[in-house]
Amino acid sequence: MLVTALLASLVSCQPTAVPAPRLRVPLPAIADSMLRTLFERGQTFSEFVEKASARREGWLRLQREAEVSAGLLARARAVGGTWQLLVIAIDRCGDSMNSVPYAARLADSVPGLSLRIVLPTEGRAVQEAHRSLDGRTATPTLVLLDAGGNDVGCVVELPAPLRQWNHRNRTVISDDSLHAYRSSFYAKDRGVSVTTELVELLEAAKNGTPRCDRQGAP
């Protein structure tokens, strides 16, 4: 029953959508004012968890237990400046539940970094501009904004190691096997991969080289 519930929660992260053309393109141009407005209207992580009805126990557990290593915190704090993480997430999505609490812990622990969450109904344009490797809109979508509200990096749906594994294997093994592997990955990884990638985004943005590994991967 637990495995079935875990698999169902992961499947719910993947709304049906018409795939975008598989092209490698620059980061999308989204109006800075729109991104700032979305961020300002967003919920804090605590507010989001308080309202969560689906997978509530999992959200509450990870809200308590999520940690970020001292080494990653030191790297993130060394970046300095003012940054915002705009997150599009839904409570029923297992991928959201397994990544967003760690992103929130990172934001809470780094001066100058803040996080807000909006639902897909509000953040659809951001999802359209930041699709998964196979061209879907997906949750969670995490977009890094600089002090001016400019889009300077993203993580879409899955942390990097899992994202690449999923992209290589999604057409050669069953959906059940895909989702079972993802559940196992999250249990072992404990947020290390997503927080590492977010710190790398901060470092890249500071150096003027925004990163967003999305559609068009070989």
mmCIF file with all atom_site columns, C-alpha atoms in Angstrom:
data_model
loop_
_atom_site.group_PDB
_atom_site.id
_atom_site.type_symbol
_atom_site.label_atom_id
_atom_site.label_alt_id
_atom_site.label_comp_id
_atom_site.label_asym_id
_atom_site.label_entity_id
_atom_site.label_seq_id
_atom_site.pdbx_PDB_ins_code
_atom_site.Cartn_x
_atom_site.Cartn_y
_atom_site.Cartn_z
_atom_site.occupancy
_atom_site.B_iso_or_equiv
_atom_site.pdbx_formal_charge
_atom_site.auth_seq_id
_atom_site.auth_comp_id
_atom_site.auth_asym_id
_atom_site.auth_atom_id
_atom_site.pdbx_PDB_model_num
ATOM 1   C CA . MET A 1 1   ? 0.000  0.000  0.000   1.00 0.00 ? 1   MET A CA 1
ATOM 2   C CA . LEU A 1 2   ? 2.826  2.430  0.884   1.00 0.00 ? 2   LEU A CA 1
ATOM 3   C CA . VAL A 1 3   ? 4.649  1.724  -2.387  1.00 0.00 ? 3   VAL A CA 1
ATOM 4   C CA . THR A 1 4   ? 1.430  2.195  -4.340  1.00 0.00 ? 4   THR A CA 1
ATOM 5   C CA . ALA A 1 5   ? 0.823  5.534  -2.633  1.00 0.00 ? 5   ALA A CA 1
ATOM 6   C CA . LEU A 1 6   ? 4.377  6.691  -3.343  1.00 0.00 ? 6   LEU A CA 1
ATOM 7   C CA . LEU A 1 7   ? 4.109  5.784  -6.994  1.00 0.00 ? 7   LEU A CA 1
ATOM 8   C CA . ALA A 1 8   ? 0.746  7.492  -7.330  1.00 0.00 ? 8   ALA A CA 1
ATOM 9   C CA . SER A 1 9   ? 2.109  10.672 -5.781  1.00 0.00 ? 9   SER A CA 1
ATOM 10  C CA . LEU A 1 10  ? 4.940  10.793 -8.297  1.00 0.00 ? 10  LEU A CA 1
ATOM 11  C CA . VAL A 1 11  ? 2.666  10.186 -11.268 1.00 0.00 ? 11  VAL A CA 1
ATOM 12  C CA . SER A 1 12  ? 0.503  13.117 -10.184 1.00 0.00 ? 12  SER A CA 1
ATOM 13  C CA . CYS A 1 13  ? 3.449  15.480 -10.759 1.00 0.00 ? 13  CYS A CA 1
ATOM 14  C CA . GLN A 1 14  ? 3.253  15.002 -14.520 1.00 0.00 ? 14  GLN A CA 1
ATOM 15  C CA . PRO A 1 15  ? 0.263  16.752 -16.116 1.00 0.00 ? 15  PRO A CA 1
ATOM 16  C CA . THR A 1 16  ? -0.513 15.855 -19.695 1.00 0.00 ? 16  THR A CA 1
ATOM 17  C CA . ALA A 1 17  ? 0.843  18.474 -22.054 1.00 0.00 ? 17  ALA A CA 1
ATOM 18  C CA . VAL A 1 18  ? 1.802  18.856 -25.684 1.00 0.00 ? 18  VAL A CA 1
ATOM 19  C CA . PRO A 1 19  ? 5.598  18.477 -25.795 1.00 0.00 ? 19  PRO A CA 1
ATOM 20  C CA . ALA A 1 20  ? 7.541  21.505 -26.895 1.00 0.00 ? 20  ALA A CA 1
ATOM 21  C CA . PRO A 1 21  ? 10.015 21.222 -29.786 1.00 0.00 ? 21  PRO A CA 1
ATOM 22  C CA . ARG A 1 22  ? 13.254 19.663 -28.563 1.00 0.00 ? 22  ARG A CA 1
ATOM 23  C CA . LEU A 1 23  ? 15.571 22.585 -29.100 1.00 0.00 ? 23  LEU A CA 1
ATOM 24  C CA . ARG A 1 24  ? 18.409 23.972 -27.047 1.00 0.00 ? 24  ARG A CA 1
ATOM 25  C CA . VAL A 1 25  ? 17.515 27.610 -26.555 1.00 0.00 ? 25  VAL A CA 1
ATOM 26  C CA . PRO A 1 26  ? 18.591 30.456 -24.242 1.00 0.00 ? 26  PRO A CA 1
ATOM 27  C CA . LEU A 1 27  ? 16.834 31.091 -20.967 1.00 0.00 ? 27  LEU A CA 1
ATOM 28  C CA . PRO A 1 28  ? 13.339 32.413 -21.733 1.00 0.00 ? 28  PRO A CA 1
ATOM 29  C CA . ALA A 1 29  ? 12.520 36.092 -21.632 1.00 0.00 ? 29  ALA A CA 1
ATOM 30  C CA . ILE A 1 30  ? 9.799  36.529 -19.028 1.00 0.00 ? 30  ILE A CA 1
ATOM 31  C CA . ALA A 1 31  ? 8.859  40.021 -17.934 1.00 0.00 ? 31  ALA A CA 1
ATOM 32  C CA . ASP A 1 32  ? 10.760 40.847 -14.756 1.00 0.00 ? 32  ASP A CA 1
ATOM 33  C CA . SER A 1 33  ? 7.681  42.549 -13.330 1.00 0.00 ? 33  SER A CA 1
ATOM 34  C CA . MET A 1 34  ? 5.653  39.356 -13.754 1.00 0.00 ? 34  MET A CA 1
ATOM 35  C CA . LEU A 1 35  ? 8.241  37.267 -11.927 1.00 0.00 ? 35  LEU A CA 1
ATOM 36  C CA . ARG A 1 36  ? 8.484  39.795 -9.111  1.00 0.00 ? 36  ARG A CA 1
ATOM 37  C CA . THR A 1 37  ? 4.711  39.941 -8.813  1.00 0.00 ? 37  THR A CA 1
ATOM 38  C CA . LEU A 1 38  ? 4.420  36.158 -8.681  1.00 0.00 ? 38  LEU A CA 1
ATOM 39  C CA . PHE A 1 39  ? 7.091  35.989 -6.020  1.00 0.00 ? 39  PHE A CA 1
ATOM 40  C CA . GLU A 1 40  ? 5.461  38.687 -3.912  1.00 0.00 ? 40  GLU A CA 1
ATOM 41  C CA . ARG A 1 41  ? 2.107  36.898 -4.119  1.00 0.00 ? 41  ARG A CA 1
ATOM 42  C CA . GLY A 1 42  ? 3.601  33.541 -3.235  1.00 0.00 ? 42  GLY A CA 1
ATOM 43  C CA . GLN A 1 43  ? 3.293  31.613 0.010   1.00 0.00 ? 43  GLN A CA 1
ATOM 44  C CA . THR A 1 44  ? 6.126  31.001 2.389   1.00 0.00 ? 44  THR A CA 1
ATOM 45  C CA . PHE A 1 45  ? 7.020  27.358 2.843   1.00 0.00 ? 45  PHE A CA 1
ATOM 46  C CA . SER A 1 46  ? 5.366  27.308 6.270   1.00 0.00 ? 46  SER A CA 1
ATOM 47  C CA . GLU A 1 47  ? 2.161  28.744 4.817   1.00 0.00 ? 47  GLU A CA 1
ATOM 48  C CA . PHE A 1 48  ? 2.189  26.190 2.007   1.00 0.00 ? 48  PHE A CA 1
ATOM 49  C CA . VAL A 1 49  ? 2.670  23.258 4.384   1.00 0.00 ? 49  VAL A CA 1
ATOM 50  C CA . GLU A 1 50  ? -0.019 24.567 6.735   1.00 0.00 ? 50  GLU A CA 1
ATOM 51  C CA . LYS A 1 51  ? -2.517 24.459 3.855   1.00 0.00 ? 51  LYS A CA 1
ATOM 52  C CA . ALA A 1 52  ? -1.323 21.136 2.411   1.00 0.00 ? 52  ALA A CA 1
ATOM 53  C CA . SER A 1 53  ? -3.989 18.435 2.422   1.00 0.00 ? 53  SER A CA 1
ATOM 54  C CA . ALA A 1 54  ? -2.440 15.818 0.105   1.00 0.00 ? 54  ALA A CA 1
ATOM 55  C CA . ARG A 1 55  ? 0.582  13.943 1.504   1.00 0.00 ? 55  ARG A CA 1
ATOM 56  C CA . ARG A 1 56  ? 0.368  16.116 4.586   1.00 0.00 ? 56  ARG A CA 1
ATOM 57  C CA . GLU A 1 57  ? 2.335  13.803 6.867   1.00 0.00 ? 57  GLU A CA 1
ATOM 58  C CA . GLY A 1 58  ? 5.213  13.683 4.407   1.00 0.00 ? 58  GLY A CA 1
ATOM 59  C CA . TRP A 1 59  ? 5.329  17.467 4.107   1.00 0.00 ? 59  TRP A CA 1
ATOM 60  C CA . LEU A 1 60  ? 5.245  17.898 7.883   1.00 0.00 ? 60  LEU A CA 1
ATOM 61  C CA . ARG A 1 61  ? 7.962  15.286 8.384   1.00 0.00 ? 61  ARG A CA 1
ATOM 62  C CA . LEU A 1 62  ? 10.307 16.859 5.865   1.00 0.00 ? 62  LEU A CA 1
ATOM 63  C CA . GLN A 1 63  ? 9.562  20.329 7.191   1.00 0.00 ? 63  GLN A CA 1
ATOM 64  C CA . ARG A 1 64  ? 10.959 19.078 10.508  1.00 0.00 ? 64  ARG A CA 1
ATOM 65  C CA . GLU A 1 65  ? 13.757 16.866 9.237   1.00 0.00 ? 65  GLU A CA 1
ATOM 66  C CA . ALA A 1 66  ? 15.161 18.486 6.059   1.00 0.00 ? 66  ALA A CA 1
ATOM 67  C CA . GLU A 1 67  ? 18.796 19.487 6.465   1.00 0.00 ? 67  GLU A CA 1
ATOM 68  C CA . VAL A 1 68  ? 21.476 21.063 4.290   1.00 0.00 ? 68  VAL A CA 1
ATOM 69  C CA . SER A 1 69  ? 25.131 20.214 4.813   1.00 0.00 ? 69  SER A CA 1
ATOM 70  C CA . ALA A 1 70  ? 27.458 22.744 6.411   1.00 0.00 ? 70  ALA A CA 1
ATOM 71  C CA . GLY A 1 71  ? 29.647 22.711 3.305   1.00 0.00 ? 71  GLY A CA 1
ATOM 72  C CA . LEU A 1 72  ? 26.788 23.663 0.985   1.00 0.00 ? 72  LEU A CA 1
ATOM 73  C CA . LEU A 1 73  ? 25.601 26.366 3.372   1.00 0.00 ? 73  LEU A CA 1
ATOM 74  C CA . ALA A 1 74  ? 29.097 27.851 3.451   1.00 0.00 ? 74  ALA A CA 1
ATOM 75  C CA . ARG A 1 75  ? 29.234 27.933 -0.343  1.00 0.00 ? 75  ARG A CA 1
ATOM 76  C CA . ALA A 1 76  ? 25.788 29.533 -0.607  1.00 0.00 ? 76  ALA A CA 1
ATOM 77  C CA . ARG A 1 77  ? 26.585 32.171 2.016   1.00 0.00 ? 77  ARG A CA 1
ATOM 78  C CA . ALA A 1 78  ? 29.826 33.016 0.230   1.00 0.00 ? 78  ALA A CA 1
ATOM 79  C CA . VAL A 1 79  ? 27.855 34.026 -2.873  1.00 0.00 ? 79  VAL A CA 1
ATOM 80  C CA . GLY A 1 80  ? 26.374 37.044 -1.087  1.00 0.00 ? 80  GLY A CA 1
ATOM 81  C CA . GLY A 1 81  ? 23.858 39.377 -2.656  1.00 0.00 ? 81  GLY A CA 1
ATOM 82  C CA . THR A 1 82  ? 20.079 39.149 -2.825  1.00 0.00 ? 82  THR A CA 1
ATOM 83  C CA . TRP A 1 83  ? 18.353 36.203 -4.506  1.00 0.00 ? 83  TRP A CA 1
ATOM 84  C CA . GLN A 1 84  ? 14.866 34.754 -4.665  1.00 0.00 ? 84  GLN A CA 1
ATOM 85  C CA . LEU A 1 85  ? 13.635 31.253 -5.371  1.00 0.00 ? 85  LEU A CA 1
ATOM 86  C CA . LEU A 1 86  ? 10.259 31.208 -7.098  1.00 0.00 ? 86  LEU A CA 1
ATOM 87  C CA . VAL A 1 87  ? 8.785  27.718 -6.785  1.00 0.00 ? 87  VAL A CA 1
ATOM 88  C CA . ILE A 1 88  ? 5.787  26.280 -8.621  1.00 0.00 ? 88  ILE A CA 1
ATOM 89  C CA . ALA A 1 89  ? 4.586  23.273 -6.655  1.00 0.00 ? 89  ALA A CA 1
ATOM 90  C CA . ILE A 1 90  ? 1.529  21.271 -5.595  1.00 0.00 ? 90  ILE A CA 1
ATOM 91  C CA . ASP A 1 91  ? 1.057  19.334 -2.392  1.00 0.00 ? 91  ASP A CA 1
ATOM 92  C CA . ARG A 1 92  ? 0.050  16.044 -4.045  1.00 0.00 ? 92  ARG A CA 1
ATOM 93  C CA . CYS A 1 93  ? 3.280  15.808 -6.042  1.00 0.00 ? 93  CYS A CA 1
ATOM 94  C CA . GLY A 1 94  ? 5.908  13.485 -4.593  1.00 0.00 ? 94  GLY A CA 1
ATOM 95  C CA . ASP A 1 95  ? 8.702  15.210 -6.519  1.00 0.00 ? 95  ASP A CA 1
ATOM 96  C CA . SER A 1 96  ? 7.668  18.531 -4.972  1.00 0.00 ? 96  SER A CA 1
ATOM 97  C CA . MET A 1 97  ? 7.477  16.990 -1.510  1.00 0.00 ? 97  MET A CA 1
ATOM 98  C CA . ASN A 1 98  ? 10.964 15.487 -1.840  1.00 0.00 ? 98  ASN A CA 1
ATOM 99  C CA . SER A 1 99  ? 12.709 18.641 -3.086  1.00 0.00 ? 99  SER A CA 1
ATOM 100 C CA . VAL A 1 100 ? 10.938 21.795 -1.902  1.00 0.00 ? 100 VAL A CA 1
ATOM 101 C CA . PRO A 1 101 ? 11.518 21.290 1.857   1.00 0.00 ? 101 PRO A CA 1
ATOM 102 C CA . TYR A 1 102 ? 15.267 21.151 1.259   1.00 0.00 ? 102 TYR A CA 1
ATOM 103 C CA . ALA A 1 103 ? 15.160 24.255 -0.930  1.00 0.00 ? 103 ALA A CA 1
ATOM 104 C CA . ALA A 1 104 ? 13.214 25.991 1.835   1.00 0.00 ? 104 ALA A CA 1
ATOM 105 C CA . ARG A 1 105 ? 15.786 24.944 4.448   1.00 0.00 ? 105 ARG A CA 1
ATOM 106 C CA . LEU A 1 106 ? 18.543 26.342 2.238   1.00 0.00 ? 106 LEU A CA 1
ATOM 107 C CA . ALA A 1 107 ? 16.694 29.638 1.840   1.00 0.00 ? 107 ALA A CA 1
ATOM 108 C CA . ASP A 1 108 ? 16.021 29.879 5.574   1.00 0.00 ? 108 ASP A CA 1
ATOM 109 C CA . SER A 1 109 ? 19.708 29.326 6.314   1.00 0.00 ? 109 SER A CA 1
ATOM 110 C CA . VAL A 1 110 ? 21.298 31.753 3.831   1.00 0.00 ? 110 VAL A CA 1
ATOM 111 C CA . PRO A 1 111 ? 21.092 35.533 4.352   1.00 0.00 ? 111 PRO A CA 1
ATOM 112 C CA . GLY A 1 112 ? 19.873 37.261 1.206   1.00 0.00 ? 112 GLY A CA 1
ATOM 113 C CA . LEU A 1 113 ? 18.080 34.182 -0.159  1.00 0.00 ? 113 LEU A CA 1
ATOM 114 C CA . SER A 1 114 ? 14.298 33.878 0.127   1.00 0.00 ? 114 SER A CA 1
ATOM 115 C CA . LEU A 1 115 ? 11.713 31.434 -1.213  1.00 0.00 ? 115 LEU A CA 1
ATOM 116 C CA . ARG A 1 116 ? 8.048  31.686 -2.168  1.00 0.00 ? 116 ARG A CA 1
ATOM 117 C CA . ILE A 1 117 ? 5.689  29.064 -3.597  1.00 0.00 ? 117 ILE A CA 1
ATOM 118 C CA . VAL A 1 118 ? 2.869  29.508 -6.109  1.00 0.00 ? 118 VAL A CA 1
ATOM 119 C CA . LEU A 1 119 ? 0.491  26.934 -7.534  1.00 0.00 ? 119 LEU A CA 1
ATOM 120 C CA . PRO A 1 120 ? 0.548  25.919 -11.227 1.00 0.00 ? 120 PRO A CA 1
ATOM 121 C CA . THR A 1 121 ? -2.667 27.864 -11.798 1.00 0.00 ? 121 THR A CA 1
ATOM 122 C CA . GLU A 1 122 ? -0.711 31.054 -11.104 1.00 0.00 ? 122 GLU A CA 1
ATOM 123 C CA . GLY A 1 123 ? 2.708  29.988 -12.361 1.00 0.00 ? 123 GLY A CA 1
ATOM 124 C CA . ARG A 1 124 ? 1.735  28.376 -15.653 1.00 0.00 ? 124 ARG A CA 1
ATOM 125 C CA . ALA A 1 125 ? 3.675  30.864 -17.797 1.00 0.00 ? 125 ALA A CA 1
ATOM 126 C CA . VAL A 1 126 ? 6.831  30.108 -15.801 1.00 0.00 ? 126 VAL A CA 1
ATOM 127 C CA . GLN A 1 127 ? 6.312  26.369 -16.270 1.00 0.00 ? 127 GLN A CA 1
ATOM 128 C CA . GLU A 1 128 ? 5.748  26.840 -20.002 1.00 0.00 ? 128 GLU A CA 1
ATOM 129 C CA . ALA A 1 129 ? 9.058  28.660 -20.237 1.00 0.00 ? 129 ALA A CA 1
ATOM 130 C CA . HIS A 1 130 ? 10.881 26.025 -18.172 1.00 0.00 ? 130 HIS A CA 1
ATOM 131 C CA . ARG A 1 131 ? 9.799  22.611 -19.406 1.00 0.00 ? 131 ARG A CA 1
ATOM 132 C CA . SER A 1 132 ? 11.108 19.198 -18.450 1.00 0.00 ? 132 SER A CA 1
ATOM 133 C CA . LEU A 1 133 ? 13.734 17.442 -20.574 1.00 0.00 ? 133 LEU A CA 1
ATOM 134 C CA . ASP A 1 134 ? 10.978 15.658 -22.481 1.00 0.00 ? 134 ASP A CA 1
ATOM 135 C CA . GLY A 1 135 ? 9.015  18.852 -23.074 1.00 0.00 ? 135 GLY A CA 1
ATOM 136 C CA . ARG A 1 136 ? 6.347  18.770 -20.345 1.00 0.00 ? 136 ARG A CA 1
ATOM 137 C CA . THR A 1 137 ? 5.339  21.364 -17.821 1.00 0.00 ? 137 THR A CA 1
ATOM 138 C CA . ALA A 1 138 ? 6.027  19.818 -14.438 1.00 0.00 ? 138 ALA A CA 1
ATOM 139 C CA . THR A 1 139 ? 6.183  20.355 -10.709 1.00 0.00 ? 139 THR A CA 1
ATOM 140 C CA . PRO A 1 140 ? 8.236  21.371 -8.964  1.00 0.00 ? 140 PRO A CA 1
ATOM 141 C CA . THR A 1 141 ? 9.689  24.148 -11.097 1.00 0.00 ? 141 THR A CA 1
ATOM 142 C CA . LEU A 1 142 ? 12.242 26.230 -9.196  1.00 0.00 ? 142 LEU A CA 1
ATOM 143 C CA . VAL A 1 143 ? 13.440 29.477 -10.767 1.00 0.00 ? 143 VAL A CA 1
ATOM 144 C CA . LEU A 1 144 ? 16.255 31.566 -9.336  1.00 0.00 ? 144 LEU A CA 1
ATOM 145 C CA . LEU A 1 145 ? 15.779 35.346 -9.556  1.00 0.00 ? 145 LEU A CA 1
ATOM 146 C CA . ASP A 1 146 ? 18.439 37.984 -9.005  1.00 0.00 ? 146 ASP A CA 1
ATOM 147 C CA . ALA A 1 147 ? 17.943 41.257 -7.144  1.00 0.00 ? 147 ALA A CA 1
ATOM 148 C CA . GLY A 1 148 ? 16.325 42.777 -10.218 1.00 0.00 ? 148 GLY A CA 1
ATOM 149 C CA . GLY A 1 149 ? 13.839 39.938 -10.588 1.00 0.00 ? 149 GLY A CA 1
ATOM 150 C CA . ASN A 1 150 ? 15.638 38.497 -13.611 1.00 0.00 ? 150 ASN A CA 1
ATOM 151 C CA . ASP A 1 151 ? 15.435 34.768 -14.358 1.00 0.00 ? 151 ASP A CA 1
ATOM 152 C CA . VAL A 1 152 ? 18.974 33.474 -13.815 1.00 0.00 ? 152 VAL A CA 1
ATOM 153 C CA . GLY A 1 153 ? 18.576 29.718 -13.400 1.00 0.00 ? 153 GLY A CA 1
ATOM 154 C CA . CYS A 1 154 ? 16.179 26.847 -12.889 1.00 0.00 ? 154 CYS A CA 1
ATOM 155 C CA . VAL A 1 155 ? 15.660 23.303 -11.680 1.00 0.00 ? 155 VAL A CA 1
ATOM 156 C CA . VAL A 1 156 ? 12.727 21.525 -13.313 1.00 0.00 ? 156 VAL A CA 1
ATOM 157 C CA . GLU A 1 157 ? 10.916 18.532 -11.812 1.00 0.00 ? 157 GLU A CA 1
ATOM 158 C CA . LEU A 1 158 ? 13.896 16.450 -10.642 1.00 0.00 ? 158 LEU A CA 1
ATOM 159 C CA . PRO A 1 159 ? 17.397 17.086 -9.247  1.00 0.00 ? 159 PRO A CA 1
ATOM 160 C CA . ALA A 1 160 ? 20.187 16.691 -11.801 1.00 0.00 ? 160 ALA A CA 1
ATOM 161 C CA . PRO A 1 161 ? 21.292 13.044 -11.292 1.00 0.00 ? 161 PRO A CA 1
ATOM 162 C CA . LEU A 1 162 ? 17.703 11.810 -11.201 1.00 0.00 ? 162 LEU A CA 1
ATOM 163 C CA . ARG A 1 163 ? 16.668 14.082 -14.067 1.00 0.00 ? 163 ARG A CA 1
ATOM 164 C CA . GLN A 1 164 ? 19.334 12.692 -16.362 1.00 0.00 ? 164 GLN A CA 1
ATOM 165 C CA . TRP A 1 165 ? 18.687 9.078  -15.318 1.00 0.00 ? 165 TRP A CA 1
ATOM 166 C CA . ASN A 1 166 ? 14.961 9.508  -15.876 1.00 0.00 ? 166 ASN A CA 1
ATOM 167 C CA . HIS A 1 167 ? 15.532 11.072 -19.292 1.00 0.00 ? 167 HIS A CA 1
ATOM 168 C CA . ARG A 1 168 ? 17.774 8.194  -20.402 1.00 0.00 ? 168 ARG A CA 1
ATOM 169 C CA . ASN A 1 169 ? 15.474 5.454  -19.146 1.00 0.00 ? 169 ASN A CA 1
ATOM 170 C CA . ARG A 1 170 ? 11.905 6.752  -19.491 1.00 0.00 ? 170 ARG A CA 1
ATOM 171 C CA . THR A 1 171 ? 11.376 5.054  -22.864 1.00 0.00 ? 171 THR A CA 1
ATOM 172 C CA . VAL A 1 172 ? 13.090 1.749  -22.068 1.00 0.00 ? 172 VAL A CA 1
ATOM 173 C CA . ILE A 1 173 ? 11.623 0.656  -18.720 1.00 0.00 ? 173 ILE A CA 1
ATOM 174 C CA . SER A 1 174 ? 8.096  0.600  -17.313 1.00 0.00 ? 174 SER A CA 1
ATOM 175 C CA . ASP A 1 175 ? 6.481  3.552  -15.553 1.00 0.00 ? 175 ASP A CA 1
ATOM 176 C CA . ASP A 1 176 ? 6.301  1.484  -12.369 1.00 0.00 ? 176 ASP A CA 1
ATOM 177 C CA . SER A 1 177 ? 10.058 0.872  -12.520 1.00 0.00 ? 177 SER A CA 1
ATOM 178 C CA . LEU A 1 178 ? 10.732 4.541  -13.205 1.00 0.00 ? 178 LEU A CA 1
ATOM 179 C CA . HIS A 1 179 ? 8.720  5.686  -10.222 1.00 0.00 ? 179 HIS A CA 1
ATOM 180 C CA . ALA A 1 180 ? 10.093 2.985  -7.934  1.00 0.00 ? 180 ALA A CA 1
ATOM 181 C CA . TYR A 1 181 ? 13.630 4.115  -8.744  1.00 0.00 ? 181 TYR A CA 1
ATOM 182 C CA . ARG A 1 182 ? 12.698 7.744  -8.100  1.00 0.00 ? 182 ARG A CA 1
ATOM 183 C CA . SER A 1 183 ? 11.236 6.876  -4.695  1.00 0.00 ? 183 SER A CA 1
ATOM 184 C CA . SER A 1 184 ? 14.389 4.955  -3.799  1.00 0.00 ? 184 SER A CA 1
ATOM 185 C CA . PHE A 1 185 ? 16.587 7.833  -4.977  1.00 0.00 ? 185 PHE A CA 1
ATOM 186 C CA . TYR A 1 186 ? 14.820 10.369 -2.784  1.00 0.00 ? 186 TYR A CA 1
ATOM 187 C CA . ALA A 1 187 ? 14.983 8.111  0.268   1.00 0.00 ? 187 ALA A CA 1
ATOM 188 C CA . LYS A 1 188 ? 18.761 7.719  -0.105  1.00 0.00 ? 188 LYS A CA 1
ATOM 189 C CA . ASP A 1 189 ? 19.607 11.205 -1.346  1.00 0.00 ? 189 ASP A CA 1
ATOM 190 C CA . ARG A 1 190 ? 17.850 13.207 1.401   1.00 0.00 ? 190 ARG A CA 1
ATOM 191 C CA . GLY A 1 191 ? 17.918 16.437 -0.576  1.00 0.00 ? 191 GLY A CA 1
ATOM 192 C CA . VAL A 1 192 ? 21.657 16.487 -1.246  1.00 0.00 ? 192 VAL A CA 1
ATOM 193 C CA . SER A 1 193 ? 21.292 16.617 -5.034  1.00 0.00 ? 193 SER A CA 1
ATOM 194 C CA . VAL A 1 194 ? 18.697 19.372 -5.215  1.00 0.00 ? 194 VAL A CA 1
ATOM 195 C CA . THR A 1 195 ? 20.483 21.592 -2.694  1.00 0.00 ? 195 THR A CA 1
ATOM 196 C CA . THR A 1 196 ? 23.804 21.033 -4.453  1.00 0.00 ? 196 THR A CA 1
ATOM 197 C CA . GLU A 1 197 ? 22.242 22.062 -7.750  1.00 0.00 ? 197 GLU A CA 1
ATOM 198 C CA . LEU A 1 198 ? 20.659 25.158 -6.218  1.00 0.00 ? 198 LEU A CA 1
ATOM 199 C CA . VAL A 1 199 ? 23.981 26.245 -4.736  1.00 0.00 ? 199 VAL A CA 1
ATOM 200 C CA . GLU A 1 200 ? 25.602 25.705 -8.134  1.00 0.00 ? 200 GLU A CA 1
ATOM 201 C CA . LEU A 1 201 ? 22.892 27.907 -9.681  1.00 0.00 ? 201 LEU A CA 1
ATOM 202 C CA . LEU A 1 202 ? 23.692 30.658 -7.189  1.00 0.00 ? 202 LEU A CA 1
ATOM 203 C CA . GLU A 1 203 ? 27.396 30.436 -7.937  1.00 0.00 ? 203 GLU A CA 1
ATOM 204 C CA . ALA A 1 204 ? 26.828 30.423 -11.691 1.00 0.00 ? 204 ALA A CA 1
ATOM 205 C CA . ALA A 1 205 ? 24.443 33.384 -11.522 1.00 0.00 ? 205 ALA A CA 1
ATOM 206 C CA . LYS A 1 206 ? 26.946 35.368 -9.476  1.00 0.00 ? 206 LYS A CA 1
ATOM 207 C CA . ASN A 1 207 ? 29.526 34.683 -12.199 1.00 0.00 ? 207 ASN A CA 1
ATOM 208 C CA . GLY A 1 208 ? 27.138 35.842 -14.921 1.00 0.00 ? 208 GLY A CA 1
ATOM 209 C CA . THR A 1 209 ? 26.554 32.376 -16.397 1.00 0.00 ? 209 THR A CA 1
ATOM 210 C CA . PRO A 1 210 ? 22.892 31.468 -15.733 1.00 0.00 ? 210 PRO A CA 1
ATOM 211 C CA . ARG A 1 211 ? 22.111 27.749 -15.862 1.00 0.00 ? 211 ARG A CA 1
ATOM 212 C CA . CYS A 1 212 ? 18.898 25.956 -16.681 1.00 0.00 ? 212 CYS A CA 1
ATOM 213 C CA . ASP A 1 213 ? 19.137 22.295 -17.715 1.00 0.00 ? 213 ASP A CA 1
ATOM 214 C CA . ARG A 1 214 ? 15.845 21.819 -19.473 1.00 0.00 ? 214 ARG A CA 1
ATOM 215 C CA . GLN A 1 215 ? 14.468 20.741 -22.854 1.00 0.00 ? 215 GLN A CA 1
ATOM 216 C CA . GLY A 1 216 ? 16.842 19.694 -25.600 1.00 0.00 ? 216 GLY A CA 1
ATOM 217 C CA . ALA A 1 217 ? 19.168 17.355 -23.735 1.00 0.00 ? 217 ALA A CA 1
ATOM 218 C CA . PRO A 1 218 ? 20.609 14.661 -25.974 1.00 0.00 ? 218 PRO A CA 1
#
